[in-house]
Amino acid sequence: MTGLPPGRTPGRYAVALVCLGNICRSPMADVVLSARIAEAGLDDRVSVESCGTGDWHVGGRMDHRAAATLTTAGYDASRHRAQQLDGSWADRFDVLLAMDESNLAGIRSATSAVGGAGKRMMLFRAFDPVDPGGEVPDPYYGGDTGFEEVLAMVERTTDAIVAALVVELALELGHADDRGSDRS
Ligand code: 4NP
C-alpha cells in the first residue's frame, strides 16, 4: 500500500489537495476527504484544504457542475471558496496531493521545493487502488459525465488515503509512546 510522508509536527496531520482552478477537482476531493475523515472520527487529528495553482477563481464558489455532482451524491458542496497556492503551502502541509502532473510541476515551482519538501508532494492518484499513478482528468471543458468520473476516482482514492492516514496516525502514536517511555 502506498504510504503518506511522516507528519512534521505533533499536531493535526495536514493534507493539501491541489488542482489548476480550485473549482472542480481539488474541491471535490476536499469535500469527499473531509466527509470521510469526519465519518472515521478523525476530525481532530487531520486537517484538509484545497487550492489551485491559478488565480482566476480565488474567493469563488465551486463550479456548478462539480457542486451538483457532489450534492446528488449526498455531500455538502456549499462551503468551498477557491484559494491559490503560494510558497507557504509547502511549509504548512504534511502532504500536497496534485490532481495531475502539471499541477505537481506547479507545486514544485511555486514552492521551490528542494530536498525533504519535494518528498511531501505526490499525485493524488498514487493512492488509487484500481489504477494507481494516473491523473485526475480536468472536467472543466467537458460535459457532466466528466464530473461523475472524477467523483468515482476521488471516492475510491479517498478511501485508500483514509486507510493510509490511519496507518500514519498509528505510527505517530507509537513514536509518541516511545518518547513517553524514554522519559520514564
Ligand atoms: P480544476 O478545473 O483545476 O479542476 O478546478 C479548472 C477550472 C477552471 C479552469 C481550468 C481548470 N480555468 O481555466 O478557469
mmCIF file of C-alpha atoms and ligand atoms in Angstrom:
data_model
loop_
_atom_site.group_PDB
_atom_site.id
_atom_site.type_symbol
_atom_site.label_atom_id
_atom_site.label_comp_id
_atom_site.label_asym_id
_atom_site.label_seq_id
_atom_site.Cartn_x
_atom_site.Cartn_y
_atom_site.Cartn_z
ATOM 1 C CA MET A 1 0.000 0.000 0.000
ATOM 2 C CA THR A 2 1.252 3.484 -0.838
ATOM 3 C CA GLY A 3 2.176 5.358 2.320
ATOM 4 C CA LEU A 4 1.965 9.004 3.334
ATOM 5 C CA PRO A 5 5.003 11.083 4.296
ATOM 6 C CA PRO A 6 5.511 11.251 8.065
ATOM 7 C CA GLY A 7 3.815 14.161 9.863
ATOM 8 C CA ARG A 8 6.204 17.038 10.522
ATOM 9 C CA THR A 9 4.797 18.140 13.863
ATOM 10 C CA PRO A 10 2.796 16.519 16.691
ATOM 11 C CA GLY A 11 -0.355 18.495 15.714
ATOM 12 C CA ARG A 12 -3.012 17.540 13.180
ATOM 13 C CA TYR A 13 -1.776 15.826 10.019
ATOM 14 C CA ALA A 14 -2.312 18.460 7.295
ATOM 15 C CA VAL A 15 -3.388 17.406 3.777
ATOM 16 C CA ALA A 16 -3.441 19.809 0.803
ATOM 17 C CA LEU A 17 -5.261 18.956 -2.433
ATOM 18 C CA VAL A 18 -4.112 20.890 -5.485
ATOM 19 C CA CYS A 19 -5.513 21.375 -8.999
ATOM 20 C CA LEU A 20 -5.444 24.223 -11.537
ATOM 21 C CA GLY A 21 -8.521 26.365 -10.860
ATOM 22 C CA ASN A 22 -9.611 25.062 -7.406
ATOM 23 C CA ILE A 23 -13.227 24.969 -8.556
ATOM 24 C CA CYS A 24 -13.574 21.377 -9.870
ATOM 25 C CA ARG A 25 -11.214 18.527 -8.975
ATOM 26 C CA SER A 26 -9.438 19.515 -5.751
ATOM 27 C CA PRO A 27 -12.627 20.944 -4.166
ATOM 28 C CA MET A 28 -14.433 17.668 -4.949
ATOM 29 C CA ALA A 29 -11.557 15.746 -3.346
ATOM 30 C CA ASP A 30 -11.582 18.182 -0.391
ATOM 31 C CA VAL A 31 -15.325 17.671 0.260
ATOM 32 C CA VAL A 32 -15.123 13.861 -0.054
ATOM 33 C CA LEU A 33 -11.948 13.500 2.053
ATOM 34 C CA SER A 34 -13.301 15.851 4.742
ATOM 35 C CA ALA A 35 -16.553 13.843 4.890
ATOM 36 C CA ARG A 36 -14.693 10.515 5.173
ATOM 37 C CA ILE A 37 -12.394 11.905 7.867
ATOM 38 C CA ALA A 38 -15.428 13.071 9.863
ATOM 39 C CA GLU A 39 -17.084 9.639 9.438
ATOM 40 C CA ALA A 40 -13.881 7.983 10.698
ATOM 41 C CA GLY A 41 -13.866 10.280 13.767
ATOM 42 C CA LEU A 42 -10.505 11.772 12.748
ATOM 43 C CA ASP A 43 -11.504 15.472 12.587
ATOM 44 C CA ASP A 44 -9.261 16.380 15.481
ATOM 45 C CA ARG A 45 -6.279 14.503 14.014
ATOM 46 C CA VAL A 46 -6.374 15.534 10.325
ATOM 47 C CA SER A 47 -6.972 18.846 8.522
ATOM 48 C CA VAL A 48 -7.754 19.232 4.818
ATOM 49 C CA GLU A 49 -7.592 22.255 2.486
ATOM 50 C CA SER A 50 -7.530 22.660 -1.274
ATOM 51 C CA CYS A 51 -6.112 25.230 -3.669
ATOM 52 C CA GLY A 52 -5.346 25.878 -7.320
ATOM 53 C CA THR A 53 -2.103 26.878 -8.985
ATOM 54 C CA GLY A 54 -4.050 29.555 -10.952
ATOM 55 C CA ASP A 55 -5.664 32.707 -9.554
ATOM 56 C CA TRP A 56 -8.719 33.085 -11.825
ATOM 57 C CA HIS A 57 -11.344 31.909 -9.334
ATOM 58 C CA VAL A 58 -9.905 32.986 -5.957
ATOM 59 C CA GLY A 59 -12.745 33.604 -3.474
ATOM 60 C CA GLY A 60 -15.329 31.997 -5.772
ATOM 61 C CA ARG A 61 -17.580 29.005 -5.255
ATOM 62 C CA MET A 62 -17.161 25.566 -6.754
ATOM 63 C CA ASP A 63 -18.057 25.038 -10.422
ATOM 64 C CA HIS A 64 -21.839 24.442 -10.502
ATOM 65 C CA ARG A 65 -21.412 21.057 -12.214
ATOM 66 C CA ALA A 66 -18.921 19.879 -9.574
ATOM 67 C CA ALA A 67 -21.270 21.089 -6.815
ATOM 68 C CA ALA A 68 -24.306 19.393 -8.427
ATOM 69 C CA THR A 69 -22.429 16.099 -8.786
ATOM 70 C CA LEU A 70 -21.425 16.209 -5.105
ATOM 71 C CA THR A 71 -24.894 17.263 -3.917
ATOM 72 C CA THR A 72 -26.585 14.442 -5.869
ATOM 73 C CA ALA A 73 -24.193 12.006 -4.177
ATOM 74 C CA GLY A 74 -25.131 13.374 -0.734
ATOM 75 C CA TYR A 75 -22.216 15.709 0.035
ATOM 76 C CA ASP A 76 -22.287 19.375 1.138
ATOM 77 C CA ALA A 77 -20.567 21.457 -1.562
ATOM 78 C CA SER A 78 -21.691 24.855 -0.230
ATOM 79 C CA ARG A 79 -18.734 25.878 1.932
ATOM 80 C CA HIS A 80 -15.953 25.860 -0.655
ATOM 81 C CA ARG A 81 -14.203 29.127 -1.600
ATOM 82 C CA ALA A 82 -11.307 28.946 -4.066
ATOM 83 C CA GLN A 83 -7.761 29.642 -2.888
ATOM 84 C CA GLN A 84 -4.475 29.964 -4.774
ATOM 85 C CA LEU A 85 -1.314 28.044 -3.974
ATOM 86 C CA ASP A 86 1.646 30.068 -2.735
ATOM 87 C CA GLY A 87 5.047 29.247 -1.278
ATOM 88 C CA SER A 88 3.656 28.919 2.268
ATOM 89 C CA TRP A 89 1.724 25.755 1.390
ATOM 90 C CA ALA A 90 4.898 23.636 1.357
ATOM 91 C CA ASP A 91 5.610 24.742 4.942
ATOM 92 C CA ARG A 92 2.065 24.323 6.213
ATOM 93 C CA PHE A 93 1.196 20.831 4.937
ATOM 94 C CA ASP A 94 2.468 17.312 5.614
ATOM 95 C CA VAL A 95 1.463 16.155 2.144
ATOM 96 C CA LEU A 96 0.438 18.023 -1.031
ATOM 97 C CA LEU A 97 -1.570 15.833 -3.407
ATOM 98 C CA ALA A 98 -1.723 17.039 -7.011
ATOM 99 C CA MET A 99 -4.556 16.116 -9.343
ATOM 100 C CA ASP A 100 -2.294 15.903 -12.418
ATOM 101 C CA GLU A 101 1.354 16.091 -13.460
ATOM 102 C CA SER A 102 1.131 19.725 -14.460
ATOM 103 C CA ASN A 103 -0.325 20.612 -11.031
ATOM 104 C CA LEU A 104 2.579 18.691 -9.446
ATOM 105 C CA ALA A 105 5.047 20.730 -11.517
ATOM 106 C CA GLY A 106 3.131 23.866 -10.484
ATOM 107 C CA ILE A 107 3.502 22.977 -6.796
ATOM 108 C CA ARG A 108 7.221 22.398 -7.242
ATOM 109 C CA SER A 109 7.757 25.724 -8.961
ATOM 110 C CA ALA A 110 5.500 27.778 -6.630
ATOM 111 C CA THR A 111 7.169 26.342 -3.544
ATOM 112 C CA SER A 112 10.730 25.990 -4.948
ATOM 113 C CA ALA A 113 10.752 22.528 -3.448
ATOM 114 C CA VAL A 114 14.111 21.044 -2.696
ATOM 115 C CA GLY A 115 15.186 18.084 -0.589
ATOM 116 C CA GLY A 116 12.672 16.957 2.024
ATOM 117 C CA ALA A 117 9.767 19.155 0.919
ATOM 118 C CA GLY A 118 9.757 17.516 -2.517
ATOM 119 C CA LYS A 119 9.004 14.150 -0.915
ATOM 120 C CA ARG A 120 5.792 15.588 0.506
ATOM 121 C CA MET A 121 4.404 16.282 -2.988
ATOM 122 C CA MET A 122 2.667 13.411 -4.751
ATOM 123 C CA LEU A 123 -0.020 12.640 -7.284
ATOM 124 C CA PHE A 124 -3.405 12.195 -5.575
ATOM 125 C CA ARG A 125 -3.948 9.027 -7.614
ATOM 126 C CA ALA A 126 -0.763 7.435 -6.287
ATOM 127 C CA PHE A 127 -3.331 6.061 -3.793
ATOM 128 C CA ASP A 128 -5.883 4.913 -6.422
ATOM 129 C CA PRO A 129 -6.479 1.195 -5.644
ATOM 130 C CA VAL A 130 -7.832 0.470 -9.166
ATOM 131 C CA ASP A 131 -5.372 2.289 -11.436
ATOM 132 C CA PRO A 132 -2.600 3.851 -9.371
ATOM 133 C CA GLY A 133 -0.396 6.697 -10.513
ATOM 134 C CA GLY A 134 -2.617 8.298 -13.133
ATOM 135 C CA GLU A 135 -4.016 11.801 -13.341
ATOM 136 C CA VAL A 136 -7.472 13.072 -12.412
ATOM 137 C CA PRO A 137 -8.591 14.428 -15.814
ATOM 138 C CA ASP A 138 -9.706 18.059 -15.866
ATOM 139 C CA PRO A 139 -13.512 18.017 -16.400
ATOM 140 C CA TYR A 140 -13.822 21.827 -16.744
ATOM 141 C CA TYR A 141 -14.124 21.934 -20.541
ATOM 142 C CA GLY A 142 -16.197 18.734 -20.904
ATOM 143 C CA GLY A 143 -19.714 17.526 -20.100
ATOM 144 C CA ASP A 144 -21.394 16.310 -16.910
ATOM 145 C CA THR A 145 -20.143 12.728 -17.245
ATOM 146 C CA GLY A 146 -16.596 14.009 -16.699
ATOM 147 C CA PHE A 147 -17.614 15.150 -13.215
ATOM 148 C CA GLU A 148 -19.169 11.765 -12.413
ATOM 149 C CA GLU A 149 -15.942 10.030 -13.486
ATOM 150 C CA VAL A 150 -13.926 12.398 -11.322
ATOM 151 C CA LEU A 151 -16.183 11.688 -8.312
ATOM 152 C CA ALA A 152 -15.794 7.895 -8.739
ATOM 153 C CA MET A 153 -11.984 8.237 -8.921
ATOM 154 C CA VAL A 154 -11.959 10.619 -5.979
ATOM 155 C CA GLU A 155 -14.152 8.382 -3.790
ATOM 156 C CA ARG A 156 -12.134 5.195 -4.262
ATOM 157 C CA THR A 157 -8.815 7.036 -3.930
ATOM 158 C CA THR A 158 -10.032 8.877 -0.830
ATOM 159 C CA ASP A 159 -10.881 5.581 0.902
ATOM 160 C CA ALA A 160 -7.277 4.463 0.361
ATOM 161 C CA ILE A 161 -5.948 7.820 1.622
ATOM 162 C CA VAL A 162 -8.037 7.488 4.815
ATOM 163 C CA ALA A 163 -6.598 3.966 5.310
ATOM 164 C CA ALA A 164 -3.083 5.431 4.852
ATOM 165 C CA LEU A 165 -3.904 8.225 7.322
ATOM 166 C CA VAL A 166 -4.979 5.639 9.927
ATOM 167 C CA VAL A 167 -1.620 3.861 9.470
ATOM 168 C CA GLU A 168 0.350 7.119 9.659
ATOM 169 C CA LEU A 169 -1.520 8.337 12.762
ATOM 170 C CA ALA A 170 -0.954 4.965 14.487
ATOM 171 C CA LEU A 171 2.776 5.216 13.701
ATOM 172 C CA GLU A 172 2.855 8.721 15.153
ATOM 173 C CA LEU A 173 1.134 7.492 18.331
ATOM 174 C CA GLY A 174 3.712 4.694 18.553
ATOM 175 C CA HIS A 175 6.533 7.222 18.276
ATOM 176 C CA ALA A 176 4.891 9.402 20.928
ATOM 177 C CA ASP A 177 4.654 6.331 23.214
ATOM 178 C CA ASP A 178 8.348 5.612 22.578
ATOM 179 C CA ARG A 179 9.205 9.161 23.555
ATOM 180 C CA GLY A 180 6.992 8.795 26.637
ATOM 181 C CA SER A 181 8.763 5.600 27.717
ATOM 182 C CA ASP A 182 12.167 7.260 27.122
ATOM 183 C CA ARG A 183 11.211 9.828 29.695
ATOM 184 C CA SER A 184 10.135 7.304 32.340
HETATM 185 P P1 4NP B 1 -9.874 22.440 -11.858
HETATM 186 O O1 4NP B 1 -10.532 22.786 -13.300
HETATM 187 O O2 4NP B 1 -8.390 22.643 -11.989
HETATM 188 O O3 4NP B 1 -10.221 21.013 -11.641
HETATM 189 O O4 4NP B 1 -10.518 23.380 -10.860
HETATM 190 C C1 4NP B 1 -10.350 24.018 -13.919
HETATM 191 C C2 4NP B 1 -11.157 25.077 -13.561
HETATM 192 C C3 4NP B 1 -11.010 26.303 -14.195
HETATM 193 C C4 4NP B 1 -10.046 26.455 -15.187
HETATM 194 C C5 4NP B 1 -9.238 25.390 -15.529
HETATM 195 C C6 4NP B 1 -9.395 24.169 -14.890
HETATM 196 N N1 4NP B 1 -9.911 27.705 -15.849
HETATM 197 O O5 4NP B 1 -9.099 27.794 -16.776
HETATM 198 O O6 4NP B 1 -10.594 28.667 -15.481
#
